[in-house]
Amino acid sequence: MQKPATRASLRGQLSAAGILIGCVGCVVITASSVYTALKMGSLPWPTIFTSITALVLLRAVGNTSLNEANITQVIMSAGSMVAGGLAFTIPGVWILGLADEVSWGEMLAVALAGTLLGLVCTSVIRRRFVEQSDLPYPIGTAAAETLIASRAGGETGRRLFASMALAGLWSVARDILGLMPALISSSALPGVALGIQNSPMRLAVGFLAGRRSMAWWAFGAVVGWLGIVTGGTALGLWNVSAAQGIVSSLGMGLMMGAGVGVVFKDVILAHVLGRGRCRSVGRGAGHVEPARWPEKAGERAGRVRFAWLTERPGLLALMVAAAALVLAFVLRLPPVACAVIVTLSFVTAVMSAQSVGQSGIDPMEIFGLIVLLMVAALSSTTQVQLFFVAGVIAVACGLAGDVMSDFKTGQIIGTDPHVLWIEQVIGALLGTGVAVAVLVALVAAYGPNAFGPDALFVSAQANVVATMVAGIPSVPAFVLGLAAGGVLYVAGIPSMMLGLGVYLPFYMTLTTVLGALVRLGWDRLQAARGAAREEADEAGIVMASGVLGGESIVGVVVALATAAGGLLG
């Protein structure tokens, strides 16, 4: 990989065009991320999409600096993890039928408190976890590689926007013009929804997931729906309703167990085994030696000004105090709960940074569940307030993982980390408002009943949180899944994917598997053409990222139009 000799000057990193493009992109990406997280039950990292988009748009206005492109994509992507933290937790309120007990102001408070706590944590741990650590941060490294590779030509941008336009037109034909159904070849076994989802976005998720992950995802679906539901009911072991409760509990246990496995393997065990090596910078997998600061007086002065903003203890303490006040006076959480949330937000954000740095996985909603359970045990809170707790922690952890990955990208290509942090503040704060607005619009357009495992928005993670708050259908199945998920992850098996297969409706898994088969066909086609493996992978990932963006953007636009029509009507 190309390595810069010095970090670029501030003039080469900041521009009005970059900030404007980043803010507009942040609105689009954050809205798209809310829709994707709710609709797909997952949220792929948007970094590749935003990196290419930033570089292409900046090139169109005459700017080609990699550092400026990196700053721009940081603003674009910052809101996506805030969106994920909210989408993975708050819709559980609607699933439990408590929609009248939460307001848009409280959702905004959840996002704001989590954002402030996540930003403070990343400012404190940046040097230790990026500059003094050998964590590879695969997402951040991939973003740097994309920026460097995409600078050479415009083919990558054409692929991205062409696939984005195609998916968007497909969605318009399906959702607006009604030219094709949303579900194809639908049939049913008792308790099992069979069919193929007419969704380019769902196919793209399967394309991006990888063969091994999809194999376990499919295996989970076969075990859960064809084995436990169809097979178990046929043998008279239980009725359909009981079988569905067992499957949902087992799937939730596997997913939560995978999160526990991440904490143990990628945080605790990695820290213990890596103790004593963190000062040896540059020896981790995928690591590139950090560039050195230039010593010109003007550049050094600019660095000091930004360092004052991000490393001033008083400023960070003020941000923590603001978050605590929001928790206490807007969300009306008891003092004990506020203290637990503030304290554990830093602990879980550090875990998130370690997990993302080690594996590229950020189980933000699992961290939210852990703190939720602790708050429930130590203080008197309502069900809705427990969702607030999970939301704050999930936002903080999601943002922490994203910011630390961006710091890694900046380290590789030579971007000022203090500028990166400031731009993360801009993007994250803008994203809080956008994410809440989209959630409110979706509820207004489709109603609270549109959220849940068998509804329009599957909201898999939020339903797990709702189940933990309201009561687990089958505790033995959940405990079995929890133990199995942790053990399997530590053993190297993607139990999160296994759990998704068990938990999600069968037609979603079937469609996602088709996406993986498309990936297989793509790889063989590119091999027959004599294309290099890396080139084929990059082209496929870029187009799949465009498909994700195209359908989700159309979905958000349709939802906003429906909500506006309802308000005007």
Short mmCIF file of N, CA and C in Angstrom, two decimals, residues 24-155:
data_model
loop_
_atom_site.label_atom_id
_atom_site.label_comp_id
_atom_site.label_asym_id
_atom_site.label_seq_id
_atom_site.Cartn_x
_atom_site.Cartn_y
_atom_site.Cartn_z
N VAL A 24 -24.24 17.04 3.38
CA VAL A 24 -25.33 16.53 2.54
C VAL A 24 -25.30 15.01 2.51
N GLY A 25 -24.09 14.44 2.34
CA GLY A 25 -23.95 12.99 2.34
C GLY A 25 -24.35 12.37 3.66
N CYS A 26 -24.06 13.07 4.77
CA CYS A 26 -24.42 12.56 6.10
C CYS A 26 -25.93 12.40 6.22
N VAL A 27 -26.67 13.38 5.71
CA VAL A 27 -28.13 13.29 5.76
C VAL A 27 -28.62 12.06 5.00
N VAL A 28 -28.07 11.86 3.80
CA VAL A 28 -28.51 10.73 2.96
C VAL A 28 -28.09 9.39 3.58
N ILE A 29 -26.82 9.29 3.98
CA ILE A 29 -26.31 8.02 4.51
C ILE A 29 -26.98 7.66 5.83
N THR A 30 -27.20 8.65 6.71
CA THR A 30 -27.84 8.36 7.99
C THR A 30 -29.28 7.88 7.78
N ALA A 31 -30.01 8.57 6.91
CA ALA A 31 -31.39 8.14 6.62
C ALA A 31 -31.40 6.74 6.02
N SER A 32 -30.48 6.49 5.10
CA SER A 32 -30.37 5.17 4.48
C SER A 32 -30.03 4.10 5.51
N SER A 33 -29.17 4.43 6.46
CA SER A 33 -28.74 3.46 7.47
C SER A 33 -29.88 3.07 8.40
N VAL A 34 -30.73 4.04 8.77
CA VAL A 34 -31.90 3.71 9.58
C VAL A 34 -32.77 2.70 8.86
N TYR A 35 -33.05 2.97 7.60
CA TYR A 35 -33.91 2.10 6.81
C TYR A 35 -33.29 0.71 6.65
N THR A 36 -31.99 0.67 6.33
CA THR A 36 -31.31 -0.61 6.13
C THR A 36 -31.30 -1.44 7.41
N ALA A 37 -30.99 -0.81 8.54
CA ALA A 37 -30.92 -1.53 9.81
C ALA A 37 -32.28 -2.13 10.17
N LEU A 38 -33.34 -1.39 9.94
CA LEU A 38 -34.68 -1.88 10.28
C LEU A 38 -35.17 -2.94 9.30
N LYS A 39 -34.90 -2.73 8.02
CA LYS A 39 -35.42 -3.60 6.99
C LYS A 39 -34.65 -4.91 6.88
N MET A 40 -33.33 -4.84 7.02
CA MET A 40 -32.47 -6.00 6.79
C MET A 40 -32.10 -6.75 8.06
N GLY A 41 -32.28 -6.14 9.22
CA GLY A 41 -31.84 -6.77 10.45
C GLY A 41 -30.33 -6.75 10.59
N SER A 42 -29.66 -5.89 9.82
CA SER A 42 -28.21 -5.75 9.91
C SER A 42 -27.84 -4.39 9.32
N LEU A 43 -26.61 -3.96 9.57
CA LEU A 43 -26.15 -2.68 9.05
C LEU A 43 -24.70 -2.81 8.60
N PRO A 44 -24.48 -3.12 7.32
CA PRO A 44 -23.10 -3.19 6.82
C PRO A 44 -22.40 -1.83 6.98
N TRP A 45 -21.09 -1.88 7.24
CA TRP A 45 -20.34 -0.63 7.36
C TRP A 45 -20.46 0.17 6.06
N PRO A 46 -20.76 1.48 6.13
CA PRO A 46 -20.92 2.28 4.91
C PRO A 46 -19.61 2.88 4.41
N THR A 47 -18.49 2.49 5.01
CA THR A 47 -17.23 3.19 4.77
C THR A 47 -16.80 3.14 3.31
N ILE A 48 -16.91 1.98 2.65
CA ILE A 48 -16.51 1.87 1.25
C ILE A 48 -17.36 2.80 0.39
N PHE A 49 -18.65 2.77 0.63
CA PHE A 49 -19.59 3.62 -0.12
C PHE A 49 -19.24 5.10 0.05
N THR A 50 -19.05 5.54 1.29
CA THR A 50 -18.78 6.95 1.54
C THR A 50 -17.41 7.37 1.04
N SER A 51 -16.43 6.48 1.13
CA SER A 51 -15.09 6.82 0.65
C SER A 51 -15.09 7.09 -0.85
N ILE A 52 -15.72 6.20 -1.61
CA ILE A 52 -15.77 6.37 -3.07
C ILE A 52 -16.60 7.58 -3.44
N THR A 53 -17.76 7.73 -2.78
CA THR A 53 -18.63 8.86 -3.08
C THR A 53 -17.92 10.19 -2.82
N ALA A 54 -17.23 10.28 -1.69
CA ALA A 54 -16.52 11.51 -1.35
C ALA A 54 -15.46 11.84 -2.39
N LEU A 55 -14.69 10.83 -2.80
CA LEU A 55 -13.61 11.07 -3.75
C LEU A 55 -14.17 11.47 -5.12
N VAL A 56 -15.23 10.81 -5.55
CA VAL A 56 -15.83 11.12 -6.86
C VAL A 56 -16.40 12.53 -6.87
N LEU A 57 -17.14 12.90 -5.82
CA LEU A 57 -17.77 14.22 -5.79
C LEU A 57 -16.74 15.33 -5.64
N LEU A 58 -15.71 15.10 -4.84
CA LEU A 58 -14.66 16.11 -4.71
C LEU A 58 -13.90 16.28 -6.02
N ARG A 59 -13.68 15.15 -6.70
CA ARG A 59 -13.00 15.24 -7.99
C ARG A 59 -13.83 16.06 -8.99
N ALA A 60 -15.16 15.95 -8.87
CA ALA A 60 -16.04 16.68 -9.78
C ALA A 60 -15.94 18.19 -9.59
N VAL A 61 -15.57 18.64 -8.37
CA VAL A 61 -15.41 20.08 -8.13
C VAL A 61 -13.95 20.50 -8.15
N GLY A 62 -13.08 19.59 -8.61
CA GLY A 62 -11.68 19.94 -8.82
C GLY A 62 -10.75 19.64 -7.67
N ASN A 63 -11.22 18.93 -6.66
CA ASN A 63 -10.37 18.59 -5.52
C ASN A 63 -10.04 17.10 -5.56
N THR A 64 -8.77 16.75 -5.33
CA THR A 64 -8.38 15.34 -5.43
C THR A 64 -7.56 14.86 -4.23
N SER A 65 -7.45 15.64 -3.20
CA SER A 65 -6.64 15.26 -2.04
C SER A 65 -7.27 14.07 -1.32
N LEU A 66 -6.45 13.06 -1.03
CA LEU A 66 -6.95 11.90 -0.29
C LEU A 66 -7.40 12.29 1.11
N ASN A 67 -6.66 13.18 1.74
CA ASN A 67 -7.02 13.60 3.10
C ASN A 67 -8.34 14.36 3.11
N GLU A 68 -8.56 15.20 2.11
CA GLU A 68 -9.83 15.90 2.04
C GLU A 68 -10.98 14.92 1.80
N ALA A 69 -10.74 13.93 0.95
CA ALA A 69 -11.75 12.89 0.73
C ALA A 69 -12.03 12.13 2.01
N ASN A 70 -10.99 11.85 2.79
CA ASN A 70 -11.18 11.12 4.04
C ASN A 70 -11.99 11.94 5.03
N ILE A 71 -11.66 13.24 5.14
CA ILE A 71 -12.43 14.11 6.02
C ILE A 71 -13.90 14.14 5.61
N THR A 72 -14.12 14.23 4.29
CA THR A 72 -15.49 14.30 3.78
C THR A 72 -16.25 13.02 4.08
N GLN A 73 -15.62 11.85 3.87
CA GLN A 73 -16.32 10.60 4.13
C GLN A 73 -16.55 10.39 5.63
N VAL A 74 -15.69 10.96 6.46
CA VAL A 74 -15.90 10.87 7.91
C VAL A 74 -17.19 11.57 8.30
N ILE A 75 -17.42 12.78 7.76
CA ILE A 75 -18.66 13.49 8.04
C ILE A 75 -19.84 12.68 7.52
N MET A 76 -19.71 12.13 6.31
CA MET A 76 -20.79 11.35 5.70
C MET A 76 -21.20 10.16 6.56
N SER A 77 -20.21 9.43 7.05
CA SER A 77 -20.50 8.14 7.68
C SER A 77 -20.77 8.24 9.17
N ALA A 78 -20.46 9.39 9.81
CA ALA A 78 -20.55 9.47 11.27
C ALA A 78 -21.95 9.18 11.78
N GLY A 79 -22.97 9.65 11.05
CA GLY A 79 -24.33 9.46 11.53
C GLY A 79 -24.85 8.05 11.38
N SER A 80 -24.17 7.22 10.57
CA SER A 80 -24.70 5.88 10.30
C SER A 80 -24.71 5.01 11.55
N MET A 81 -23.67 5.11 12.38
CA MET A 81 -23.64 4.30 13.58
C MET A 81 -24.56 4.85 14.67
N VAL A 82 -24.79 6.17 14.66
CA VAL A 82 -25.82 6.73 15.54
C VAL A 82 -27.18 6.16 15.12
N ALA A 83 -27.41 6.11 13.81
CA ALA A 83 -28.64 5.52 13.28
C ALA A 83 -28.78 4.07 13.69
N GLY A 84 -27.67 3.31 13.60
CA GLY A 84 -27.70 1.91 13.99
C GLY A 84 -28.04 1.73 15.46
N GLY A 85 -27.42 2.56 16.32
CA GLY A 85 -27.69 2.45 17.75
C GLY A 85 -29.15 2.68 18.08
N LEU A 86 -29.78 3.65 17.40
CA LEU A 86 -31.20 3.90 17.63
C LEU A 86 -32.07 2.80 17.02
N ALA A 87 -31.79 2.44 15.76
CA ALA A 87 -32.62 1.46 15.06
C ALA A 87 -32.55 0.08 15.70
N PHE A 88 -31.45 -0.25 16.35
CA PHE A 88 -31.29 -1.56 16.98
C PHE A 88 -31.94 -1.63 18.36
N THR A 89 -32.48 -0.51 18.88
CA THR A 89 -33.00 -0.53 20.25
C THR A 89 -34.40 0.09 20.36
N ILE A 90 -34.56 1.34 19.94
CA ILE A 90 -35.78 2.10 20.21
C ILE A 90 -37.04 1.49 19.60
N PRO A 91 -37.02 0.90 18.36
CA PRO A 91 -38.25 0.31 17.83
C PRO A 91 -38.84 -0.79 18.70
N GLY A 92 -38.06 -1.33 19.64
CA GLY A 92 -38.62 -2.28 20.59
C GLY A 92 -39.77 -1.70 21.39
N VAL A 93 -39.75 -0.37 21.58
CA VAL A 93 -40.86 0.30 22.28
C VAL A 93 -42.16 0.09 21.51
N TRP A 94 -42.10 0.21 20.19
CA TRP A 94 -43.30 0.06 19.37
C TRP A 94 -43.71 -1.40 19.28
N ILE A 95 -42.73 -2.30 19.27
CA ILE A 95 -43.03 -3.72 19.23
C ILE A 95 -43.83 -4.14 20.46
N LEU A 96 -43.54 -3.52 21.61
CA LEU A 96 -44.27 -3.84 22.84
C LEU A 96 -45.57 -3.05 22.97
N GLY A 97 -45.90 -2.23 21.97
CA GLY A 97 -47.14 -1.47 22.02
C GLY A 97 -47.10 -0.27 22.93
N LEU A 98 -45.90 0.31 23.13
CA LEU A 98 -45.73 1.44 24.04
C LEU A 98 -45.44 2.73 23.28
N ALA A 99 -45.92 2.83 22.06
CA ALA A 99 -45.58 3.97 21.20
C ALA A 99 -45.99 5.30 21.82
N ASP A 100 -47.09 5.33 22.57
CA ASP A 100 -47.57 6.59 23.15
C ASP A 100 -46.71 7.07 24.31
N GLU A 101 -45.77 6.23 24.77
CA GLU A 101 -44.97 6.57 25.95
C GLU A 101 -43.58 7.09 25.60
N VAL A 102 -43.31 7.30 24.32
CA VAL A 102 -42.02 7.86 23.92
C VAL A 102 -42.25 8.96 22.89
N SER A 103 -41.54 10.06 23.05
CA SER A 103 -41.68 11.21 22.15
C SER A 103 -40.42 11.36 21.30
N TRP A 104 -40.54 12.17 20.25
CA TRP A 104 -39.36 12.42 19.41
C TRP A 104 -38.29 13.15 20.21
N GLY A 105 -38.68 13.97 21.18
CA GLY A 105 -37.69 14.66 22.00
C GLY A 105 -36.88 13.69 22.85
N GLU A 106 -37.53 12.66 23.36
CA GLU A 106 -36.80 11.66 24.15
C GLU A 106 -35.87 10.84 23.27
N MET A 107 -36.32 10.50 22.05
CA MET A 107 -35.43 9.79 21.13
C MET A 107 -34.21 10.64 20.78
N LEU A 108 -34.44 11.93 20.58
CA LEU A 108 -33.32 12.84 20.29
C LEU A 108 -32.37 12.91 21.48
N ALA A 109 -32.92 12.89 22.70
CA ALA A 109 -32.09 12.91 23.90
C ALA A 109 -31.23 11.66 24.01
N VAL A 110 -31.82 10.52 23.68
CA VAL A 110 -31.07 9.26 23.69
C VAL A 110 -29.88 9.35 22.73
N ALA A 111 -30.17 9.80 21.50
CA ALA A 111 -29.10 9.90 20.50
C ALA A 111 -28.04 10.90 20.92
N LEU A 112 -28.46 12.03 21.48
CA LEU A 112 -27.50 13.07 21.87
C LEU A 112 -26.62 12.61 23.02
N ALA A 113 -27.22 12.00 24.04
CA ALA A 113 -26.42 11.52 25.18
C ALA A 113 -25.41 10.47 24.74
N GLY A 114 -25.86 9.51 23.92
CA GLY A 114 -24.94 8.48 23.44
C GLY A 114 -23.83 9.06 22.57
N THR A 115 -24.17 10.04 21.74
CA THR A 115 -23.16 10.67 20.88
C THR A 115 -22.11 11.40 21.69
N LEU A 116 -22.53 12.18 22.68
CA LEU A 116 -21.56 12.91 23.51
C LEU A 116 -20.63 11.95 24.25
N LEU A 117 -21.19 10.90 24.84
CA LEU A 117 -20.36 9.95 25.59
C LEU A 117 -19.40 9.20 24.66
N GLY A 118 -19.88 8.81 23.48
CA GLY A 118 -19.01 8.12 22.53
C GLY A 118 -17.88 8.99 22.04
N LEU A 119 -18.16 10.27 21.76
CA LEU A 119 -17.12 11.18 21.28
C LEU A 119 -16.06 11.43 22.34
N VAL A 120 -16.49 11.60 23.59
CA VAL A 120 -15.52 11.82 24.67
C VAL A 120 -14.60 10.62 24.81
N CYS A 121 -15.17 9.44 24.78
CA CYS A 121 -14.36 8.23 24.94
C CYS A 121 -13.32 8.11 23.83
N THR A 122 -13.71 8.37 22.60
CA THR A 122 -12.75 8.23 21.50
C THR A 122 -11.63 9.24 21.58
N SER A 123 -11.94 10.44 22.08
CA SER A 123 -10.88 11.43 22.25
C SER A 123 -9.87 10.98 23.29
N VAL A 124 -10.36 10.34 24.34
CA VAL A 124 -9.49 9.90 25.43
C VAL A 124 -8.62 8.72 25.04
N ILE A 125 -9.17 7.76 24.27
CA ILE A 125 -8.45 6.50 24.03
C ILE A 125 -7.75 6.46 22.67
N ARG A 126 -7.87 7.52 21.84
CA ARG A 126 -7.32 7.46 20.48
C ARG A 126 -5.84 7.06 20.47
N ARG A 127 -5.02 7.78 21.20
CA ARG A 127 -3.59 7.51 21.12
C ARG A 127 -3.26 6.09 21.57
N ARG A 128 -3.91 5.65 22.63
CA ARG A 128 -3.63 4.31 23.17
C ARG A 128 -4.08 3.20 22.21
N PHE A 129 -5.23 3.38 21.56
CA PHE A 129 -5.79 2.30 20.76
C PHE A 129 -5.41 2.35 19.28
N VAL A 130 -4.89 3.46 18.81
CA VAL A 130 -4.50 3.56 17.41
C VAL A 130 -3.00 3.73 17.26
N GLU A 131 -2.45 4.77 17.87
CA GLU A 131 -1.04 5.06 17.65
C GLU A 131 -0.12 4.14 18.44
N GLN A 132 -0.54 3.69 19.63
CA GLN A 132 0.31 2.85 20.46
C GLN A 132 -0.11 1.39 20.45
N SER A 133 -1.01 1.02 19.56
CA SER A 133 -1.55 -0.33 19.53
C SER A 133 -1.26 -0.98 18.19
N ASP A 134 -1.25 -2.30 18.18
CA ASP A 134 -1.07 -3.02 16.91
C ASP A 134 -2.40 -3.60 16.40
N LEU A 135 -3.53 -3.05 16.87
CA LEU A 135 -4.83 -3.49 16.36
C LEU A 135 -4.94 -3.16 14.87
N PRO A 136 -5.39 -4.09 14.05
CA PRO A 136 -5.40 -3.86 12.60
C PRO A 136 -6.52 -2.97 12.10
N TYR A 137 -7.65 -2.88 12.83
CA TYR A 137 -8.82 -2.10 12.38
C TYR A 137 -9.11 -2.38 10.90
N PRO A 138 -9.64 -3.56 10.58
CA PRO A 138 -9.82 -3.95 9.18
C PRO A 138 -10.73 -3.00 8.40
N ILE A 139 -11.74 -2.39 9.04
CA ILE A 139 -12.62 -1.47 8.33
C ILE A 139 -11.87 -0.19 7.97
N GLY A 140 -11.13 0.35 8.92
CA GLY A 140 -10.36 1.55 8.65
C GLY A 140 -9.27 1.32 7.62
N THR A 141 -8.62 0.17 7.69
CA THR A 141 -7.58 -0.15 6.71
C THR A 141 -8.20 -0.31 5.31
N ALA A 142 -9.36 -0.95 5.23
CA ALA A 142 -10.03 -1.12 3.94
C ALA A 142 -10.42 0.24 3.35
N ALA A 143 -10.87 1.17 4.20
CA ALA A 143 -11.23 2.50 3.71
C ALA A 143 -10.01 3.21 3.14
N ALA A 144 -8.86 3.09 3.81
CA ALA A 144 -7.64 3.72 3.31
C ALA A 144 -7.23 3.10 1.97
N GLU A 145 -7.32 1.78 1.87
CA GLU A 145 -6.97 1.10 0.62
C GLU A 145 -7.90 1.54 -0.51
N THR A 146 -9.19 1.71 -0.19
CA THR A 146 -10.16 2.13 -1.20
C THR A 146 -9.85 3.52 -1.71
N LEU A 147 -9.53 4.44 -0.78
CA LEU A 147 -9.21 5.80 -1.19
C LEU A 147 -7.97 5.84 -2.08
N ILE A 148 -6.95 5.09 -1.68
CA ILE A 148 -5.71 5.08 -2.46
C ILE A 148 -5.93 4.45 -3.83
N ALA A 149 -6.66 3.33 -3.86
CA ALA A 149 -6.89 2.63 -5.13
C ALA A 149 -7.82 3.42 -6.05
N SER A 150 -8.83 4.09 -5.47
CA SER A 150 -9.82 4.78 -6.29
C SER A 150 -9.31 6.08 -6.87
N ARG A 151 -8.17 6.56 -6.39
CA ARG A 151 -7.64 7.82 -6.89
C ARG A 151 -7.18 7.69 -8.34
N ALA A 152 -6.87 6.45 -8.76
CA ALA A 152 -6.26 6.26 -10.07
C ALA A 152 -7.24 6.49 -11.22
N GLY A 153 -8.53 6.30 -11.04
CA GLY A 153 -9.44 6.44 -12.17
C GLY A 153 -10.88 6.55 -11.74
N GLY A 154 -11.79 6.74 -12.69
CA GLY A 154 -13.19 6.97 -12.38
C GLY A 154 -14.08 5.76 -12.53
N GLU A 155 -13.53 4.60 -12.89
CA GLU A 155 -14.35 3.41 -13.12
C GLU A 155 -15.09 2.99 -11.85
#
